[in-house]
PDB file of C-alpha atoms in Angstrom:
ATOM      1  CA  UNK A   1      -3.804  20.496  16.639  1.00 86.00           C
ATOM      2  CA  UNK A   2      -0.137  19.539  17.178  1.00 91.00           C
ATOM      3  CA  UNK A   3      -0.767  17.078  20.047  1.00 93.00           C
ATOM      4  CA  UNK A   4      -3.188  15.057  17.814  1.00 93.00           C
ATOM      5  CA  UNK A   5      -0.596  14.951  15.060  1.00 92.00           C
ATOM      6  CA  UNK A   6       2.097  13.759  17.511  1.00 93.00           C
ATOM      7  CA  UNK A   7      -0.129  11.034  18.964  1.00 92.00           C
ATOM      8  CA  UNK A   8      -1.102   9.868  15.487  1.00 94.00           C
ATOM      9  CA  UNK A   9       2.526   9.794  14.364  1.00 96.00           C
ATOM     10  CA  UNK A  10       3.494   6.236  15.508  1.00 96.00           C
ATOM     11  CA  UNK A  11       6.159   3.902  14.121  1.00 96.00           C
ATOM     12  CA  UNK A  12       4.061   2.129  11.540  1.00 97.00           C
ATOM     13  CA  UNK A  13       5.619  -1.061  10.085  1.00 96.00           C
ATOM     14  CA  UNK A  14       2.754  -2.541   8.081  1.00 97.00           C
ATOM     15  CA  UNK A  15       1.354  -0.715   5.008  1.00 98.00           C
ATOM     16  CA  UNK A  16      -1.167  -1.073   2.187  1.00 98.00           C
ATOM     17  CA  UNK A  17       1.224  -2.298  -0.468  1.00 97.00           C
ATOM     18  CA  UNK A  18      -1.204  -1.186  -3.209  1.00 97.00           C
ATOM     19  CA  UNK A  19      -1.340   2.474  -2.213  1.00 98.00           C
ATOM     20  CA  UNK A  20       1.666   4.327  -3.695  1.00 98.00           C
ATOM     21  CA  UNK A  21       3.596   7.146  -2.186  1.00 98.00           C
ATOM     22  CA  UNK A  22       3.597   9.515  -5.164  1.00 98.00           C
ATOM     23  CA  UNK A  23       6.408  11.710  -6.495  1.00 98.00           C
ATOM     24  CA  UNK A  24       4.362  14.738  -5.468  1.00 98.00           C
ATOM     25  CA  UNK A  25       4.113  13.403  -1.907  1.00 98.00           C
ATOM     26  CA  UNK A  26       7.876  12.754  -1.777  1.00 98.00           C
ATOM     27  CA  UNK A  27       8.562  16.275  -3.018  1.00 98.00           C
ATOM     28  CA  UNK A  28       6.276  17.688  -0.388  1.00 98.00           C
ATOM     29  CA  UNK A  29       7.892  15.638   2.430  1.00 98.00           C
ATOM     30  CA  UNK A  30      11.431  16.451   1.372  1.00 98.00           C
ATOM     31  CA  UNK A  31      10.296  20.093   0.995  1.00 98.00           C
ATOM     32  CA  UNK A  32       9.302  20.102   4.690  1.00 98.00           C
ATOM     33  CA  UNK A  33      12.743  18.823   5.656  1.00 98.00           C
ATOM     34  CA  UNK A  34      14.382  21.578   3.605  1.00 97.00           C
ATOM     35  CA  UNK A  35      12.614  24.202   5.711  1.00 97.00           C
ATOM     36  CA  UNK A  36      13.674  22.671   9.038  1.00 97.00           C
ATOM     37  CA  UNK A  37      16.242  24.359  11.325  1.00 95.00           C
ATOM     38  CA  UNK A  38      19.801  23.232  10.801  1.00 95.00           C
ATOM     39  CA  UNK A  39      22.700  23.291  13.234  1.00 92.00           C
ATOM     40  CA  UNK A  40      24.991  26.186  12.190  1.00 91.00           C
ATOM     41  CA  UNK A  41      22.693  26.370   9.110  1.00 92.00           C
ATOM     42  CA  UNK A  42      25.051  23.858   7.375  1.00 94.00           C
ATOM     43  CA  UNK A  43      22.101  22.058   5.683  1.00 96.00           C
ATOM     44  CA  UNK A  44      24.366  19.034   5.307  1.00 97.00           C
ATOM     45  CA  UNK A  45      21.561  16.475   4.948  1.00 98.00           C
ATOM     46  CA  UNK A  46      20.507  15.058   1.601  1.00 98.00           C
ATOM     47  CA  UNK A  47      17.287  13.153   1.009  1.00 98.00           C
ATOM     48  CA  UNK A  48      16.937  10.319  -1.474  1.00 98.00           C
ATOM     49  CA  UNK A  49      13.275   9.470  -2.159  1.00 98.00           C
ATOM     50  CA  UNK A  50      12.580   5.964  -3.367  1.00 98.00           C
ATOM     51  CA  UNK A  51       9.079   5.063  -4.573  1.00 98.00           C
ATOM     52  CA  UNK A  52       9.570   2.968  -7.696  1.00 98.00           C
ATOM     53  CA  UNK A  53       8.293  -0.553  -6.840  1.00 97.00           C
ATOM     54  CA  UNK A  54      11.390  -2.410  -8.023  1.00 97.00           C
ATOM     55  CA  UNK A  55      13.769  -0.190  -6.079  1.00 98.00           C
ATOM     56  CA  UNK A  56      11.605  -0.453  -2.954  1.00 98.00           C
ATOM     57  CA  UNK A  57      11.695  -4.272  -3.161  1.00 97.00           C
ATOM     58  CA  UNK A  58      15.508  -4.230  -3.559  1.00 97.00           C
ATOM     59  CA  UNK A  59      15.844  -1.930  -0.529  1.00 98.00           C
ATOM     60  CA  UNK A  60      13.513  -3.934   1.723  1.00 97.00           C
ATOM     61  CA  UNK A  61      15.934  -6.821   2.567  1.00 96.00           C
ATOM     62  CA  UNK A  62      18.609  -4.309   3.562  1.00 97.00           C
ATOM     63  CA  UNK A  63      16.541  -3.268   6.619  1.00 97.00           C
ATOM     64  CA  UNK A  64      15.748  -4.884   9.970  1.00 94.00           C
ATOM     65  CA  UNK A  65      12.254  -4.506  11.404  1.00 92.00           C
ATOM     66  CA  UNK A  66      11.044  -4.200  15.051  1.00 89.00           C
ATOM     67  CA  UNK A  67      13.895  -5.490  17.183  1.00 89.00           C
ATOM     68  CA  UNK A  68      11.661  -6.331  20.185  1.00 91.00           C
ATOM     69  CA  UNK A  69       9.455  -8.545  17.997  1.00 91.00           C
ATOM     70  CA  UNK A  70      12.020 -11.331  17.703  1.00 88.00           C
ATOM     71  CA  UNK A  71       9.626 -13.771  15.939  1.00 88.00           C
ATOM     72  CA  UNK A  72       8.528 -11.210  13.350  1.00 88.00           C
ATOM     73  CA  UNK A  73      10.786 -10.832  10.265  1.00 87.00           C
ATOM     74  CA  UNK A  74       8.961  -7.758   9.051  1.00 91.00           C
ATOM     75  CA  UNK A  75       5.840  -6.970   7.064  1.00 95.00           C
ATOM     76  CA  UNK A  76       4.450  -9.526   4.590  1.00 95.00           C
ATOM     77  CA  UNK A  77       4.971  -8.695   0.942  1.00 96.00           C
ATOM     78  CA  UNK A  78       1.494  -7.140   0.549  1.00 97.00           C
ATOM     79  CA  UNK A  79       2.306  -4.890   3.545  1.00 97.00           C
ATOM     80  CA  UNK A  80       5.678  -3.604   2.414  1.00 98.00           C
ATOM     81  CA  UNK A  81       6.256   0.153   2.338  1.00 98.00           C
ATOM     82  CA  UNK A  82       5.567   1.831  -0.986  1.00 98.00           C
ATOM     83  CA  UNK A  83       8.156   4.522  -0.404  1.00 98.00           C
ATOM     84  CA  UNK A  84      11.351   5.242   1.438  1.00 98.00           C
ATOM     85  CA  UNK A  85      13.403   8.324   2.088  1.00 98.00           C
ATOM     86  CA  UNK A  86      17.094   7.600   2.631  1.00 98.00           C
ATOM     87  CA  UNK A  87      18.546  10.426   4.762  1.00 98.00           C
ATOM     88  CA  UNK A  88      22.212  11.012   3.981  1.00 98.00           C
ATOM     89  CA  UNK A  89      24.815  13.139   5.603  1.00 98.00           C
ATOM     90  CA  UNK A  90      27.025  14.985   3.074  1.00 98.00           C
ATOM     91  CA  UNK A  91      30.447  14.977   4.741  1.00 97.00           C
ATOM     92  CA  UNK A  92      31.661  17.732   2.401  1.00 97.00           C
ATOM     93  CA  UNK A  93      29.130  20.069   4.135  1.00 96.00           C
ATOM     94  CA  UNK A  94      29.419  18.899   7.727  1.00 93.00           C
ATOM     95  CA  UNK A  95      30.164  16.042  10.110  1.00 89.00           C
ATOM     96  CA  UNK A  96      27.621  16.457  12.924  1.00 91.00           C
ATOM     97  CA  UNK A  97      24.223  15.335  11.689  1.00 96.00           C
ATOM     98  CA  UNK A  98      22.436  14.105  14.821  1.00 94.00           C
ATOM     99  CA  UNK A  99      20.317  17.156  15.724  1.00 95.00           C
ATOM    100  CA  UNK A 100      19.322  17.978  12.134  1.00 97.00           C
ATOM    101  CA  UNK A 101      18.601  14.270  11.506  1.00 98.00           C
ATOM    102  CA  UNK A 102      16.116  14.050  14.386  1.00 97.00           C
ATOM    103  CA  UNK A 103      14.345  17.282  13.464  1.00 97.00           C
ATOM    104  CA  UNK A 104      14.024  16.410   9.773  1.00 98.00           C
ATOM    105  CA  UNK A 105      12.988  12.776  10.283  1.00 98.00           C
ATOM    106  CA  UNK A 106      10.245  13.692  12.750  1.00 98.00           C
ATOM    107  CA  UNK A 107       9.029  16.537  10.510  1.00 98.00           C
ATOM    108  CA  UNK A 108       8.824  14.233   7.479  1.00 98.00           C
ATOM    109  CA  UNK A 109       6.890  11.626   9.429  1.00 98.00           C
ATOM    110  CA  UNK A 110       4.483  14.199  10.790  1.00 97.00           C
ATOM    111  CA  UNK A 111       3.998  15.484   7.264  1.00 98.00           C
ATOM    112  CA  UNK A 112       3.204  11.906   6.158  1.00 98.00           C
ATOM    113  CA  UNK A 113       0.621  11.540   8.947  1.00 97.00           C
ATOM    114  CA  UNK A 114      -0.957  14.818   7.897  1.00 97.00           C
ATOM    115  CA  UNK A 115      -1.391  13.203   4.422  1.00 97.00           C
ATOM    116  CA  UNK A 116      -3.078  10.121   6.064  1.00 97.00           C
ATOM    117  CA  UNK A 117       0.092   8.139   5.531  1.00 98.00           C
ATOM    118  CA  UNK A 118       2.731   7.162   8.036  1.00 97.00           C
ATOM    119  CA  UNK A 119       6.148   5.642   8.445  1.00 98.00           C
ATOM    120  CA  UNK A 120       8.900   4.300  10.550  1.00 97.00           C
ATOM    121  CA  UNK A 121      12.450   5.456  11.237  1.00 98.00           C
ATOM    122  CA  UNK A 122      14.829   2.560  10.545  1.00 97.00           C
ATOM    123  CA  UNK A 123      18.413   2.694  11.767  1.00 97.00           C
ATOM    124  CA  UNK A 124      19.239  -1.000  11.457  1.00 96.00           C
ATOM    125  CA  UNK A 125      20.480  -0.860   7.876  1.00 98.00           C
ATOM    126  CA  UNK A 126      22.938  -2.935   5.853  1.00 97.00           C
ATOM    127  CA  UNK A 127      24.698   0.278   4.886  1.00 98.00           C
ATOM    128  CA  UNK A 128      27.298  -1.144   2.510  1.00 97.00           C
ATOM    129  CA  UNK A 129      24.602  -3.048   0.604  1.00 98.00           C
ATOM    130  CA  UNK A 130      22.513   0.109   0.237  1.00 98.00           C
ATOM    131  CA  UNK A 131      25.559   2.197  -0.843  1.00 98.00           C
ATOM    132  CA  UNK A 132      26.292  -0.390  -3.503  1.00 97.00           C
ATOM    133  CA  UNK A 133      22.644  -0.831  -4.562  1.00 97.00           C
ATOM    134  CA  UNK A 134      22.286   2.897  -5.294  1.00 97.00           C
ATOM    135  CA  UNK A 135      25.901   3.572  -6.201  1.00 97.00           C
ATOM    136  CA  UNK A 136      26.248   6.294  -3.546  1.00 98.00           C
ATOM    137  CA  UNK A 137      29.426   8.378  -3.604  1.00 97.00           C
ATOM    138  CA  UNK A 138      31.820   8.133  -0.626  1.00 96.00           C
ATOM    139  CA  UNK A 139      30.989  11.547   0.854  1.00 97.00           C
ATOM    140  CA  UNK A 140      27.384  10.507   1.508  1.00 98.00           C
ATOM    141  CA  UNK A 141      26.899   8.745   4.844  1.00 98.00           C
ATOM    142  CA  UNK A 142      23.641   6.728   5.285  1.00 98.00           C
ATOM    143  CA  UNK A 143      22.125   8.043   8.486  1.00 98.00           C
ATOM    144  CA  UNK A 144      18.557   6.744   8.591  1.00 98.00           C
ATOM    145  CA  UNK A 145      15.883   5.305   6.308  1.00 98.00           C
ATOM    146  CA  UNK A 146      12.256   6.267   6.621  1.00 98.00           C
ATOM    147  CA  UNK A 147       9.795   3.610   5.471  1.00 98.00           C
ATOM    148  CA  UNK A 148       6.583   5.206   4.175  1.00 98.00           C
ATOM    149  CA  UNK A 149       3.114   4.133   3.168  1.00 98.00           C
ATOM    150  CA  UNK A 150      -0.539   3.991   4.129  1.00 98.00           C
ATOM    151  CA  UNK A 151      -0.641   2.216   7.485  1.00 98.00           C
ATOM    152  CA  UNK A 152      -2.767  -0.901   7.866  1.00 97.00           C
ATOM    153  CA  UNK A 153      -2.058  -1.475  11.517  1.00 95.00           C
ATOM    154  CA  UNK A 154      -3.362   0.051  14.718  1.00 95.00           C
ATOM    155  CA  UNK A 155      -0.742   1.362  17.138  1.00 95.00           C
ATOM    156  CA  UNK A 156      -1.778   2.271  20.661  1.00 95.00           C
ATOM    157  CA  UNK A 157       0.103   3.939  23.547  1.00 95.00           C
ATOM    158  CA  UNK A 158       0.110   2.093  26.858  1.00 94.00           C
ATOM    159  CA  UNK A 159       1.494   2.923  30.282  1.00 95.00           C
ATOM    160  CA  UNK A 160       4.746   1.187  31.253  1.00 94.00           C
ATOM    161  CA  UNK A 161       4.183  -1.739  33.595  1.00 91.00           C
ATOM    162  CA  UNK A 162       6.974  -2.789  35.936  1.00 92.00           C
ATOM    163  CA  UNK A 163       9.577  -0.864  33.948  1.00 91.00           C
ATOM    164  CA  UNK A 164       9.124  -2.879  30.695  1.00 94.00           C
ATOM    165  CA  UNK A 165       9.552  -0.518  27.718  1.00 95.00           C
ATOM    166  CA  UNK A 166       9.336  -3.204  24.994  1.00 95.00           C
ATOM    167  CA  UNK A 167       6.569  -2.762  22.422  1.00 94.00           C
ATOM    168  CA  UNK A 168       4.457  -5.818  21.633  1.00 91.00           C
ATOM    169  CA  UNK A 169       1.604  -7.131  19.456  1.00 93.00           C
ATOM    170  CA  UNK A 170      -1.563  -8.743  20.718  1.00 93.00           C
ATOM    171  CA  UNK A 171      -3.435 -11.603  19.049  1.00 92.00           C
ATOM    172  CA  UNK A 172      -5.284  -9.151  16.781  1.00 93.00           C
ATOM    173  CA  UNK A 173      -1.932  -7.693  15.664  1.00 91.00           C
ATOM    174  CA  UNK A 174      -2.558  -4.345  17.464  1.00 94.00           C
ATOM    175  CA  UNK A 175       0.846  -2.831  18.182  1.00 94.00           C
ATOM    176  CA  UNK A 176       1.194  -1.640  21.805  1.00 95.00           C
ATOM    177  CA  UNK A 177       3.871   0.942  22.716  1.00 95.00           C
ATOM    178  CA  UNK A 178       4.550   1.559  26.392  1.00 96.00           C
ATOM    179  CA  UNK A 179       5.309   5.195  27.304  1.00 96.00           C
ATOM    180  CA  UNK A 180       6.587   6.698  30.537  1.00 95.00           C
ATOM    181  CA  UNK A 181       4.152   8.946  32.396  1.00 93.00           C
ATOM    182  CA  UNK A 182       4.533  12.695  32.510  1.00 93.00           C
ATOM    183  CA  UNK A 183       5.421  12.380  36.182  1.00 90.00           C
ATOM    184  CA  UNK A 184       8.178   9.895  35.358  1.00 91.00           C
ATOM    185  CA  UNK A 185       9.855  12.114  32.764  1.00 93.00           C
ATOM    186  CA  UNK A 186       9.441  15.473  34.552  1.00 92.00           C
ATOM    187  CA  UNK A 187      12.508  16.268  36.631  1.00 90.00           C
ATOM    188  CA  UNK A 188      11.966  18.473  39.714  1.00 83.00           C
ATOM    189  CA  UNK A 189      15.123  19.481  41.588  1.00 85.00           C
ATOM    190  CA  UNK A 190      14.770  19.649  45.349  1.00 77.00           C
ATOM    191  CA  UNK A 191      16.076  23.197  45.609  1.00 63.00           C
ATOM    192  CA  UNK A 192      14.773  26.244  43.866  1.00 57.00           C
TER     193      UNK A 192
END
């Protein structure tokens, strides 16, 4: 059921570093993105799968993890992602990537969850370092990086208390994510 998949698809940041994201899994996930709707059908996104251990470790320090958790520098080495997908915008094919980016990123992550894996969208990226690391040509703009792996953390949804939207971890390292209620997000105009 779709709702169960959406609920299970959390932003996972800690993974089993011994369980690989295989080439076949990467092909399947990128294949899902290929089938997604595209604004004006430009299909201007490119997807760069990274699952070789050495490349993953070189990419890791180019990313920032969990901005609200100011005392947490990111996952320990044994909990690093075992795969990444760098989502690129090909400026020779288009210049507006935002709608396609959201659709494809969410679809890839839901595909990962369906495989009993998971991931996290990372937008805080040292872009120039990543471009240099992978020798990316100038027409490819780094839009987002998806960290992927088999999650080793529990993520739970909580109601927002006193307007505080910041996620947090408890003493058992359970990750708590406050969400607005349905009543809070549903807009009802006065006149109809």
